[in-house]
PDB file of C-alpha atoms in Angstrom:
ATOM      1  CA  UNK G 520      15.593 -15.928  22.365  1.00  0.00           C
ATOM      2  CA  UNK G 521      17.558 -12.696  22.445  1.00  0.00           C
ATOM      3  CA  UNK G 522      19.204 -11.586  19.214  1.00  0.00           C
ATOM      4  CA  UNK G 523      21.870  -8.878  19.333  1.00  0.00           C
ATOM      5  CA  UNK G 524      22.430  -7.164  15.989  1.00  0.00           C
ATOM      6  CA  UNK G 525      25.851  -5.520  15.900  1.00  0.00           C
ATOM      7  CA  UNK G 526      27.105  -3.274  13.133  1.00  0.00           C
ATOM      8  CA  UNK G 527      30.844  -3.451  12.509  1.00  0.00           C
ATOM      9  CA  UNK G 528      33.042  -0.648  13.850  1.00  0.00           C
ATOM     10  CA  UNK G 529      34.824   2.018  11.749  1.00  0.00           C
ATOM     11  CA  UNK G 530      36.726   0.461   8.843  1.00  0.00           C
ATOM     12  CA  UNK G 531      39.471   1.562   6.490  1.00  0.00           C
ATOM     13  CA  UNK G 532      38.178   3.385   3.413  1.00  0.00           C
ATOM     14  CA  UNK G 533      38.440   1.564   0.099  1.00  0.00           C
ATOM     15  CA  UNK G 534      41.948   1.648  -1.323  1.00  0.00           C
ATOM     16  CA  UNK G 535      43.861   1.792   1.948  1.00  0.00           C
ATOM     17  CA  UNK G 536      45.639  -1.395   3.056  1.00  0.00           C
ATOM     18  CA  UNK G 537      43.031  -3.526   1.284  1.00  0.00           C
ATOM     19  CA  UNK G 538      43.914  -3.581  -2.403  1.00  0.00           C
ATOM     20  CA  UNK G 539      40.637  -1.822  -3.280  1.00  0.00           C
ATOM     21  CA  UNK G 540      38.632  -4.811  -2.062  1.00  0.00           C
ATOM     22  CA  UNK G 541      35.530  -4.184   0.051  1.00  0.00           C
ATOM     23  CA  UNK G 542      35.813  -7.691   1.520  1.00  0.00           C
ATOM     24  CA  UNK G 543      39.310  -7.012   2.897  1.00  0.00           C
ATOM     25  CA  UNK G 544      38.573  -3.663   4.554  1.00  0.00           C
ATOM     26  CA  UNK G 545      39.760  -4.047   8.142  1.00  0.00           C
ATOM     27  CA  UNK G 546      38.918  -1.871  11.125  1.00  0.00           C
ATOM     28  CA  UNK G 547      40.893   1.283  11.725  1.00  0.00           C
ATOM     29  CA  UNK G 548      43.008   1.324  14.881  1.00  0.00           C
ATOM     30  CA  UNK G 549      40.554   3.849  16.336  1.00  0.00           C
ATOM     31  CA  UNK G 550      37.641   1.602  15.319  1.00  0.00           C
ATOM     32  CA  UNK G 551      39.260  -1.355  17.109  1.00  0.00           C
ATOM     33  CA  UNK G 552      39.892   0.691  20.269  1.00  0.00           C
ATOM     34  CA  UNK G 553      36.363   2.076  20.318  1.00  0.00           C
ATOM     35  CA  UNK G 554      34.832  -1.355  19.745  1.00  0.00           C
ATOM     36  CA  UNK G 555      36.924  -2.847  22.575  1.00  0.00           C
ATOM     37  CA  UNK G 556      35.573  -0.162  24.924  1.00  0.00           C
ATOM     38  CA  UNK G 557      32.052  -0.701  23.585  1.00  0.00           C
ATOM     39  CA  UNK G 558      32.306  -4.459  24.061  1.00  0.00           C
ATOM     40  CA  UNK G 559      33.143  -3.832  27.728  1.00  0.00           C
ATOM     41  CA  UNK G 560      29.866  -1.901  27.861  1.00  0.00           C
ATOM     42  CA  UNK G 561      28.052  -4.921  26.436  1.00  0.00           C
ATOM     43  CA  UNK G 562      29.540  -7.017  29.222  1.00  0.00           C
ATOM     44  CA  UNK G 563      28.266  -4.461  31.768  1.00  0.00           C
ATOM     45  CA  UNK G 564      24.775  -4.887  30.265  1.00  0.00           C
ATOM     46  CA  UNK G 565      25.003  -8.646  30.813  1.00  0.00           C
ATOM     47  CA  UNK G 566      25.133  -9.584  27.137  1.00  0.00           C
ATOM     48  CA  UNK G 567      26.142 -13.255  26.990  1.00  0.00           C
ATOM     49  CA  UNK G 568      25.549 -14.809  23.553  1.00  0.00           C
ATOM     50  CA  UNK G 569      25.717 -18.577  23.128  1.00  0.00           C
ATOM     51  CA  UNK G 570      26.809 -18.076  19.528  1.00  0.00           C
ATOM     52  CA  UNK G 571      28.005 -15.307  17.217  1.00  0.00           C
ATOM     53  CA  UNK G 572      27.173 -15.388  13.503  1.00  0.00           C
ATOM     54  CA  UNK G 573      29.196 -12.919  11.469  1.00  0.00           C
ATOM     55  CA  UNK G 574      29.645 -11.705   7.949  1.00  0.00           C
ATOM     56  CA  UNK G 575      32.931 -13.058   6.560  1.00  0.00           C
ATOM     57  CA  UNK G 576      34.016  -9.557   5.491  1.00  0.00           C
ATOM     58  CA  UNK G 577      37.145  -8.526   7.404  1.00  0.00           C
ATOM     59  CA  UNK G 578      35.634  -5.579   9.286  1.00  0.00           C
ATOM     60  CA  UNK G 579      32.675  -7.617  10.572  1.00  0.00           C
ATOM     61  CA  UNK G 580      34.796 -10.643  11.492  1.00  0.00           C
ATOM     62  CA  UNK G 581      37.224  -8.419  13.385  1.00  0.00           C
ATOM     63  CA  UNK G 582      34.315  -6.765  15.234  1.00  0.00           C
ATOM     64  CA  UNK G 583      32.900 -10.201  16.120  1.00  0.00           C
ATOM     65  CA  UNK G 584      36.262 -11.306  17.514  1.00  0.00           C
ATOM     66  CA  UNK G 585      36.555  -8.165  19.658  1.00  0.00           C
ATOM     67  CA  UNK G 586      33.035  -8.676  21.038  1.00  0.00           C
ATOM     68  CA  UNK G 587      33.676 -12.378  21.659  1.00  0.00           C
ATOM     69  CA  UNK G 588      36.882 -11.653  23.582  1.00  0.00           C
ATOM     70  CA  UNK G 589      35.168  -9.098  25.820  1.00  0.00           C
ATOM     71  CA  UNK G 590      32.187 -11.359  26.503  1.00  0.00           C
ATOM     72  CA  UNK G 591      34.136 -14.574  27.036  1.00  0.00           C
ATOM     73  CA  UNK G 592      32.792 -16.304  23.925  1.00  0.00           C
ATOM     74  CA  UNK G 593      35.236 -18.849  22.511  1.00  0.00           C
ATOM     75  CA  UNK G 594      36.424 -18.555  18.913  1.00  0.00           C
ATOM     76  CA  UNK G 595      34.731 -21.860  18.102  1.00  0.00           C
ATOM     77  CA  UNK G 596      31.397 -20.159  18.840  1.00  0.00           C
ATOM     78  CA  UNK G 597      31.995 -17.587  16.063  1.00  0.00           C
ATOM     79  CA  UNK G 598      30.568 -18.782  12.747  1.00  0.00           C
ATOM     80  CA  UNK G 599      31.140 -16.933   9.486  1.00  0.00           C
ATOM     81  CA  UNK G 600      28.125 -16.958   7.196  1.00  0.00           C
ATOM     82  CA  UNK G 601      27.489 -15.575   3.735  1.00  0.00           C
ATOM     83  CA  UNK G 602      23.941 -14.893   4.967  1.00  0.00           C
ATOM     84  CA  UNK G 603      25.268 -11.761   6.718  1.00  0.00           C
ATOM     85  CA  UNK G 604      27.187 -10.426   3.699  1.00  0.00           C
ATOM     86  CA  UNK G 605      25.861  -7.173   2.217  1.00  0.00           C
ATOM     87  CA  UNK G 606      22.753  -7.879   0.142  1.00  0.00           C
ATOM     88  CA  UNK G 607      22.227 -11.427   1.457  1.00  0.00           C
ATOM     89  CA  UNK G 608      18.772 -12.979   1.779  1.00  0.00           C
ATOM     90  CA  UNK G 609      17.040 -12.356   5.109  1.00  0.00           C
ATOM     91  CA  UNK G 610      14.968 -15.514   4.601  1.00  0.00           C
ATOM     92  CA  UNK G 611      18.123 -17.625   4.254  1.00  0.00           C
ATOM     93  CA  UNK G 612      19.596 -15.980   7.366  1.00  0.00           C
ATOM     94  CA  UNK G 613      16.417 -16.742   9.339  1.00  0.00           C
ATOM     95  CA  UNK G 614      16.555 -20.376   8.148  1.00  0.00           C
ATOM     96  CA  UNK G 615      20.157 -20.579   9.362  1.00  0.00           C
ATOM     97  CA  UNK G 616      19.258 -19.046  12.736  1.00  0.00           C
ATOM     98  CA  UNK G 617      16.472 -21.616  13.176  1.00  0.00           C
ATOM     99  CA  UNK G 618      18.966 -24.464  12.660  1.00  0.00           C
ATOM    100  CA  UNK G 619      20.773 -23.494  15.866  1.00  0.00           C
ATOM    101  CA  UNK G 620      18.308 -25.152  18.215  1.00  0.00           C
ATOM    102  CA  UNK G 621      18.967 -24.678  21.907  1.00  0.00           C
ATOM    103  CA  UNK G 622      20.590 -21.274  21.385  1.00  0.00           C
ATOM    104  CA  UNK G 623      18.931 -18.795  23.735  1.00  0.00           C
ATOM    105  CA  UNK G 624      21.102 -15.786  22.929  1.00  0.00           C
ATOM    106  CA  UNK G 625      22.615 -15.020  19.535  1.00  0.00           C
ATOM    107  CA  UNK G 626      24.713 -12.158  18.173  1.00  0.00           C
ATOM    108  CA  UNK G 627      24.632 -11.239  14.476  1.00  0.00           C
ATOM    109  CA  UNK G 628      27.496  -9.048  13.241  1.00  0.00           C
ATOM    110  CA  UNK G 629      27.044  -7.420   9.874  1.00  0.00           C
ATOM    111  CA  UNK G 630      26.456  -4.363   7.738  1.00  0.00           C
ATOM    112  CA  UNK G 631      23.947  -1.625   6.984  1.00  0.00           C
ATOM    113  CA  UNK G 632      21.377  -1.356   5.531  1.00  0.00           C
ATOM    114  CA  UNK G 633      20.961  -5.120   5.910  1.00  0.00           C
ATOM    115  CA  UNK G 634      20.851  -5.134   9.717  1.00  0.00           C
ATOM    116  CA  UNK G 635      18.102  -2.494   9.716  1.00  0.00           C
ATOM    117  CA  UNK G 636      16.160  -4.681   7.298  1.00  0.00           C
ATOM    118  CA  UNK G 637      16.524  -7.654   9.638  1.00  0.00           C
ATOM    119  CA  UNK G 638      15.278  -5.538  12.551  1.00  0.00           C
ATOM    120  CA  UNK G 639      12.290  -4.404  10.483  1.00  0.00           C
ATOM    121  CA  UNK G 640      11.365  -7.961   9.525  1.00  0.00           C
ATOM    122  CA  UNK G 641      11.519  -9.202  13.116  1.00  0.00           C
ATOM    123  CA  UNK G 642       9.591  -6.244  14.551  1.00  0.00           C
ATOM    124  CA  UNK G 643       6.718  -6.069  12.107  1.00  0.00           C
ATOM    125  CA  UNK G 644       6.989  -8.839   9.599  1.00  0.00           C
ATOM    126  CA  UNK G 645       7.106  -7.132   6.243  1.00  0.00           C
ATOM    127  CA  UNK G 646       7.063  -3.369   6.734  1.00  0.00           C
ATOM    128  CA  UNK G 647      10.056  -1.114   7.213  1.00  0.00           C
ATOM    129  CA  UNK G 648      10.923   0.288  10.635  1.00  0.00           C
ATOM    130  CA  UNK G 649      13.066   3.409  10.166  1.00  0.00           C
ATOM    131  CA  UNK G 650      16.202   2.295  12.025  1.00  0.00           C
ATOM    132  CA  UNK G 651      19.714   3.368  11.089  1.00  0.00           C
ATOM    133  CA  UNK G 652      22.448   1.549  12.990  1.00  0.00           C
ATOM    134  CA  UNK G 653      25.576   3.658  13.264  1.00  0.00           C
ATOM    135  CA  UNK G 654      28.939   1.877  13.256  1.00  0.00           C
ATOM    136  CA  UNK G 655      29.385  -0.190  16.420  1.00  0.00           C
ATOM    137  CA  UNK G 656      25.732   0.220  17.405  1.00  0.00           C
ATOM    138  CA  UNK G 657      23.958  -2.760  19.023  1.00  0.00           C
ATOM    139  CA  UNK G 658      20.251  -3.600  18.957  1.00  0.00           C
ATOM    140  CA  UNK G 659      18.727  -6.234  21.246  1.00  0.00           C
ATOM    141  CA  UNK G 660      15.541  -7.971  20.122  1.00  0.00           C
ATOM    142  CA  UNK G 661      13.463 -10.493  22.050  1.00  0.00           C
ATOM    143  CA  UNK G 662      12.301 -13.101  19.529  1.00  0.00           C
ATOM    144  CA  UNK G 663       9.091 -14.718  20.738  1.00  0.00           C
ATOM    145  CA  UNK G 664       8.034 -16.521  17.561  1.00  0.00           C
ATOM    146  CA  UNK G 665      10.120 -18.529  15.106  1.00  0.00           C
ATOM    147  CA  UNK G 666       7.446 -20.210  12.969  1.00  0.00           C
ATOM    148  CA  UNK G 667       6.775 -19.369  10.217  1.00  0.00           C
ATOM    149  CA  UNK G 668       9.216 -16.450  10.607  1.00  0.00           C
ATOM    150  CA  UNK G 669      11.140 -14.690  13.345  1.00  0.00           C
ATOM    151  CA  UNK G 670       9.000 -12.112  15.154  1.00  0.00           C
ATOM    152  CA  UNK G 671       9.613 -10.218  18.355  1.00  0.00           C
ATOM    153  CA  UNK G 672      10.027  -6.920  20.115  1.00  0.00           C
ATOM    154  CA  UNK G 673      12.701  -4.297  20.665  1.00  0.00           C
ATOM    155  CA  UNK G 674      14.422  -4.567  24.042  1.00  0.00           C
ATOM    156  CA  UNK G 675      17.051  -1.838  23.558  1.00  0.00           C
ATOM    157  CA  UNK G 676      19.224  -0.087  21.016  1.00  0.00           C
ATOM    158  CA  UNK G 677      22.510   1.491  22.141  1.00  0.00           C
ATOM    159  CA  UNK G 678      25.077   3.521  20.232  1.00  0.00           C
ATOM    160  CA  UNK G 679      28.787   2.759  20.428  1.00  0.00           C
ATOM    161  CA  UNK G 680      29.322   6.074  22.209  1.00  0.00           C
ATOM    162  CA  UNK G 681      26.992   5.023  25.041  1.00  0.00           C
ATOM    163  CA  UNK G 682      28.444   1.516  25.184  1.00  0.00           C
ATOM    164  CA  UNK G 683      31.911   3.041  25.548  1.00  0.00           C
ATOM    165  CA  UNK G 684      30.686   5.211  28.412  1.00  0.00           C
ATOM    166  CA  UNK G 685      29.306   2.095  30.138  1.00  0.00           C
ATOM    167  CA  UNK G 686      32.541   0.228  29.522  1.00  0.00           C
ATOM    168  CA  UNK G 687      34.622   2.943  31.126  1.00  0.00           C
ATOM    169  CA  UNK G 688      32.454   3.186  34.241  1.00  0.00           C
TER     170      UNK G 688
END
């Protein structure tokens, strides 16, 4: 199974158009435009998820919808989950992922530092791999083992800047 971990694009700072609520922070117009271009780059790389799990926070959900539109994923294949909210349990997320039997390619849209923690757990079990996903960055992992936990290897990690360059080519 391939898992694509996608960090949300640039969002409004707290206090602007969101009533000082972190959950309601939407993407900036520049963040939306950059993510659209980056999502075209994902399409050029052949990314084709069967399902997208996303944090319910506005900026992540909006990023998931942009990616889905560019990759031809229907809205019914986007599932909001509290297991991708900031500070959520990785074990509960992994249990949720395992419930989606038959899914060969999955995108997870969320936040830092949680996504880096997920990458670390999949790559080496318990230790910490020093990965810092910038906004809009995408990491592809090949998961080869799901029992007792998800384990796999790094396939690629691409910044939004490079995805945008691919999308414009």
